[in-house]
Tab-separated table of C-alpha atoms in Angstrom:
chain	number	residue	atom	x	y	z
A	919	GLY	CA	10.128	4.411	-10.674
A	920	ALA	CA	8.279	1.394	-11.969
A	921	VAL	CA	6.880	1.909	-15.452
A	922	VAL	CA	4.108	-0.019	-17.119
A	923	SER	CA	3.391	0.602	-20.778
A	924	GLN	CA	0.024	-0.223	-22.307
A	925	HIS	CA	-0.685	-0.239	-26.023
A	926	PRO	CA	-2.705	0.859	-27.887
A	927	SER	CA	-4.127	3.792	-25.964
A	928	TRP	CA	-7.231	4.066	-28.165
A	929	VAL	CA	-8.972	1.592	-30.439
A	930	ILE	CA	-12.045	2.126	-32.583
A	931	CYS	CA	-13.245	-0.862	-34.572
A	932	LYS	CA	-16.261	-2.569	-36.044
A	933	SER	CA	-18.416	-5.028	-34.191
A	934	GLY	CA	-17.128	-8.581	-34.547
A	935	THR	CA	-13.466	-7.591	-34.617
A	936	SER	CA	-11.006	-9.078	-32.152
A	937	VAL	CA	-8.780	-6.588	-30.390
A	938	LYS	CA	-5.463	-7.252	-28.663
A	939	ILE	CA	-4.140	-4.998	-25.911
A	940	GLU	CA	-0.546	-5.273	-24.696
A	941	CYS	CA	0.794	-4.538	-21.243
A	942	ARG	CA	4.536	-4.337	-20.658
A	943	SER	CA	6.587	-3.760	-17.555
A	944	LEU	CA	9.533	-1.696	-18.743
A	945	ASP	CA	11.947	-1.694	-15.838
A	946	PHE	CA	10.991	-4.635	-13.644
A	947	GLN	CA	9.928	-8.237	-13.923
A	948	ALA	CA	6.207	-8.586	-13.411
A	949	THR	CA	5.422	-11.939	-11.889
A	950	THR	CA	1.785	-10.930	-11.704
A	951	MET	CA	-0.266	-8.733	-13.990
A	952	PHE	CA	-3.850	-7.657	-13.580
A	953	TRP	CA	-6.494	-6.563	-16.049
A	954	TYR	CA	-9.204	-4.111	-15.059
A	955	ARG	CA	-12.189	-2.578	-16.715
A	956	GLN	CA	-13.442	0.865	-15.760
A	957	PHE	CA	-16.790	2.419	-16.608
A	958	PRO	CA	-17.240	6.202	-16.548
A	959	LYS	CA	-17.180	7.710	-13.075
A	960	GLN	CA	-16.650	4.330	-11.455
A	961	SER	CA	-13.820	2.540	-9.754
A	962	LEU	CA	-11.690	-0.126	-11.359
A	963	MET	CA	-13.247	-3.547	-11.711
A	964	LEU	CA	-10.831	-6.462	-11.654
A	965	MET	CA	-11.326	-8.816	-14.571
A	966	ALA	CA	-8.487	-11.287	-14.131
A	967	THR	CA	-5.177	-11.981	-12.466
A	968	SER	CA	-2.375	-13.313	-14.609
A	969	ASN	CA	0.766	-15.053	-13.368
A	970	GLU	CA	3.637	-15.583	-15.755
A	971	GLY	CA	3.566	-19.005	-17.339
A	972	SER	CA	0.217	-20.079	-15.964
A	973	LYS	CA	-3.441	-19.672	-16.809
A	974	ALA	CA	-5.157	-16.485	-15.758
A	975	THR	CA	-7.620	-16.464	-12.884
A	976	TYR	CA	-10.839	-14.754	-13.916
A	977	GLU	CA	-13.213	-12.937	-11.600
A	978	GLN	CA	-16.778	-14.079	-11.333
A	979	GLY	CA	-18.866	-12.980	-14.282
A	980	VAL	CA	-15.930	-12.447	-16.646
A	981	GLU	CA	-16.027	-14.753	-19.662
A	982	LYS	CA	-12.609	-16.311	-20.183
A	983	ASP	CA	-13.409	-17.229	-23.785
A	984	LYS	CA	-14.364	-13.630	-24.468
A	985	PHE	CA	-11.382	-12.036	-22.778
A	986	LEU	CA	-8.302	-14.098	-23.594
A	987	ILE	CA	-5.272	-13.393	-21.451
A	988	ASN	CA	-1.732	-14.476	-22.189
A	989	HIS	CA	1.218	-13.837	-19.870
A	990	ALA	CA	4.026	-15.528	-21.739
A	991	SER	CA	6.946	-13.591	-20.275
A	992	LEU	CA	7.838	-11.668	-17.146
A	993	THR	CA	7.416	-8.376	-18.963
A	994	LEU	CA	4.413	-8.893	-21.225
A	995	SER	CA	0.765	-9.753	-20.820
A	996	THR	CA	-1.892	-9.436	-23.501
A	997	LEU	CA	-5.652	-9.165	-23.327
A	998	THR	CA	-7.598	-10.105	-26.440
A	999	VAL	CA	-11.239	-9.095	-26.629
A	1000	THR	CA	-12.642	-11.639	-29.040
A	1001	SER	CA	-15.486	-10.784	-31.422
A	1002	ALA	CA	-16.001	-7.455	-29.702
A	1003	HIS	CA	-19.465	-5.911	-29.538
A	1004	PRO	CA	-20.602	-2.418	-28.545
A	1005	GLU	CA	-21.218	-3.519	-24.957
A	1006	ASP	CA	-17.504	-4.327	-24.700
A	1007	SER	CA	-16.690	-0.654	-25.203
A	1008	SER	CA	-14.887	0.512	-22.093
A	1009	PHE	CA	-11.607	1.680	-20.595
A	1010	TYR	CA	-9.301	-1.285	-19.994
A	1011	ILE	CA	-6.324	-0.880	-17.663
A	1012	CYS	CA	-3.537	-3.274	-16.821
A	1013	SER	CA	-1.284	-3.267	-13.808
A	1014	ALA	CA	1.806	-5.179	-12.823
A	1015	THR	CA	3.684	-6.073	-9.695
A	1016	SER	CA	6.951	-7.816	-9.026
A	1017	GLN	CA	5.534	-9.504	-5.938
A	1018	GLN	CA	1.930	-10.080	-4.937
A	1019	ASN	CA	2.246	-8.156	-1.676
A	1020	GLN	CA	3.809	-5.120	-3.353
A	1021	PRO	CA	1.993	-2.120	-4.890
A	1022	GLN	CA	0.682	-2.484	-8.387
A	1023	HIS	CA	1.808	-0.065	-11.060
A	1024	PHE	CA	-0.706	0.781	-13.744
A	1025	GLY	CA	-0.550	1.323	-17.469
A	1026	ASP	CA	-2.213	4.360	-19.002
A	1027	GLY	CA	-5.232	2.388	-20.135
A	1028	THR	CA	-6.809	1.544	-23.478
A	1029	ARG	CA	-10.052	3.128	-24.521
A	1030	LEU	CA	-11.942	0.613	-26.636
A	1031	SER	CA	-14.844	1.805	-28.766
A	1032	ILE	CA	-16.795	-0.762	-30.758
A	1033	LEU	CA	-19.063	0.602	-33.462
B	827	GLY	CA	-16.117	-9.882	-0.190
B	828	GLN	CA	-13.875	-7.118	1.093
B	829	GLN	CA	-15.044	-3.579	0.541
B	830	LEU	CA	-13.546	-0.184	1.146
B	831	ASN	CA	-15.697	2.781	2.060
B	832	GLN	CA	-14.101	5.917	0.689
B	833	SER	CA	-15.341	9.393	1.498
B	834	PRO	CA	-16.176	11.933	0.428
B	835	GLN	CA	-17.304	10.938	-3.054
B	836	SER	CA	-16.505	14.375	-4.407
B	837	MET	CA	-15.084	17.663	-3.205
B	838	PHE	CA	-15.039	21.189	-4.571
B	839	ILE	CA	-12.409	23.368	-2.924
B	840	GLN	CA	-10.694	26.681	-3.441
B	841	GLU	CA	-7.084	26.725	-4.543
B	842	GLY	CA	-4.848	26.894	-1.496
B	843	GLU	CA	-7.194	24.983	0.791
B	844	ASP	CA	-6.250	21.730	2.489
B	845	VAL	CA	-8.061	18.514	1.584
B	846	SER	CA	-8.721	15.377	3.569
B	847	MET	CA	-10.218	12.084	2.427
B	848	ASN	CA	-10.372	8.702	4.077
B	849	CYS	CA	-11.085	5.038	3.650
B	850	THR	CA	-12.432	2.498	6.091
B	851	SER	CA	-12.789	-1.220	5.866
B	852	SER	CA	-14.453	-4.023	7.757
B	853	SER	CA	-11.354	-6.134	7.089
B	854	ILE	CA	-7.720	-5.767	8.034
B	855	PHE	CA	-5.190	-4.894	5.356
B	856	ASN	CA	-1.417	-5.312	5.453
B	857	THR	CA	-0.808	-2.495	2.998
B	858	TRP	CA	-2.723	0.675	2.184
B	859	LEU	CA	-2.147	2.477	-1.085
B	860	TRP	CA	-3.307	5.810	-2.433
B	861	TYR	CA	-3.547	6.400	-6.188
B	862	LYS	CA	-4.500	9.386	-8.310
B	863	GLN	CA	-6.169	9.010	-11.695
B	864	ASP	CA	-6.321	11.782	-14.266
B	865	PRO	CA	-8.991	11.609	-17.013
B	866	GLY	CA	-8.176	9.053	-19.679
B	867	GLU	CA	-5.133	7.728	-17.870
B	868	GLY	CA	-4.254	4.926	-15.523
B	869	PRO	CA	-3.919	5.405	-11.746
B	870	VAL	CA	-0.572	6.626	-10.481
B	871	LEU	CA	0.722	5.497	-7.117
B	872	LEU	CA	1.043	8.406	-4.673
B	873	ILE	CA	1.825	6.801	-1.339
B	874	ALA	CA	2.241	3.252	-0.029
B	875	LEU	CA	1.804	2.446	3.670
B	876	TYR	CA	3.081	-0.819	5.101
B	877	LYS	CA	2.838	-0.578	8.890
B	878	ALA	CA	-0.036	0.166	11.230
B	879	GLY	CA	0.325	3.711	12.540
B	880	GLU	CA	2.718	4.701	9.763
B	881	LEU	CA	2.541	8.328	8.663
B	882	THR	CA	4.148	9.045	5.307
B	883	SER	CA	4.536	12.226	3.288
B	884	ASN	CA	5.143	12.822	-0.393
B	885	GLY	CA	5.480	16.546	-0.992
B	886	ARG	CA	2.174	18.177	-0.092
B	887	LEU	CA	0.561	14.776	0.433
B	888	THR	CA	0.419	12.996	3.765
B	889	ALA	CA	-1.178	9.634	4.419
B	890	GLN	CA	-1.559	7.491	7.491
B	891	PHE	CA	-2.158	3.777	8.025
B	892	GLY	CA	-4.634	3.436	10.864
B	893	ILE	CA	-3.647	1.649	14.052
B	894	THR	CA	-6.446	-0.878	13.629
B	895	ARG	CA	-5.266	-1.577	10.041
B	896	LYS	CA	-8.821	-0.973	8.909
B	897	ASP	CA	-8.541	2.639	7.815
B	898	SER	CA	-6.351	5.238	6.174
B	899	PHE	CA	-6.522	8.916	5.353
B	900	LEU	CA	-4.903	11.131	2.754
B	901	ASN	CA	-4.344	14.842	3.256
B	902	ILE	CA	-3.356	17.317	0.570
B	903	SER	CA	-2.101	20.652	1.791
B	904	ALA	CA	-2.304	23.963	-0.097
B	905	SER	CA	-4.155	22.522	-3.071
B	906	ILE	CA	-3.302	23.647	-6.596
B	907	PRO	CA	-5.228	23.228	-9.868
B	908	SER	CA	-3.192	20.188	-10.954
B	909	ASP	CA	-4.436	18.300	-7.895
B	910	VAL	CA	-7.704	17.845	-9.783
B	911	GLY	CA	-8.480	14.192	-10.407
B	912	ILE	CA	-9.876	11.081	-8.808
B	913	TYR	CA	-8.127	9.706	-5.754
B	914	PHE	CA	-8.472	6.027	-4.944
B	915	CYS	CA	-7.524	4.216	-1.795
B	916	ALA	CA	-6.652	0.547	-2.112
B	917	GLY	CA	-5.972	-2.212	0.355
B	918	LEU	CA	-3.702	-5.184	-0.047
B	919	SER	CA	-3.688	-8.278	2.105
B	920	GLY	CA	-1.581	-11.351	1.441
B	921	ASN	CA	-2.051	-12.755	-2.028
B	922	THR	CA	-5.571	-11.474	-2.548
B	923	PRO	CA	-6.183	-8.920	-5.309
B	924	LEU	CA	-6.073	-5.223	-4.563
B	925	VAL	CA	-9.347	-3.879	-3.172
B	926	PHE	CA	-10.239	-0.357	-4.308
B	927	GLY	CA	-12.389	2.329	-2.804
B	928	LYS	CA	-14.903	4.021	-5.086
B	929	GLY	CA	-12.786	7.129	-5.403
B	930	THR	CA	-12.919	10.769	-4.362
B	931	ARG	CA	-13.338	13.221	-7.216
B	932	LEU	CA	-11.464	16.422	-6.406
B	933	SER	CA	-12.170	19.715	-8.129
B	934	VAL	CA	-10.044	22.775	-7.378
B	935	ILE	CA	-11.407	26.217	-8.103
B	936	ALA	CA	-8.722	28.732	-8.937
């Protein structure tokens, strides 16, 4: 089945650090990738939609300068949390799909803890 | 915006019991999806439904796409401890992003 790999799975760093999270589709070409944020005991909150080779579309309230997204190839998208602060601590999950009307397949998430 | 109402929010059941959860929407979806999320991991796709009225099984799981295209249910038969987790319904329509329900937290008592 479709496999999406997300790395790293856990990050702990100091406030002010920038953190990059990678999302790779291992056995299919992901024309579209999505980045979500999930708070404890809550559903997934979509942050942005990323199409290969074009700028990401951010959801309302998500700062594009804070959360930089790059989708340079059909198998890789990256999310960079710039100058992270404790309030950015969360569980970040990516997903990928080969076509927009097909199910998304999710990575295993990255738990980000900012001290 | 589109919203999915998922119920129940949580369930505590005995091992071996059957489970049923459902999602309703005020909007029509072309595709209904059911995911399961274990703690600290990403959601895993369980069942995808593409046609109104479609009934699909995956082992002990059965899901149906409602005739009106505004609802779906998921049944789990003969629950086992590893069924524990959070189950999310999700709706897909055209090129709009996936819309998630708020999840059903399932606990199975051995």
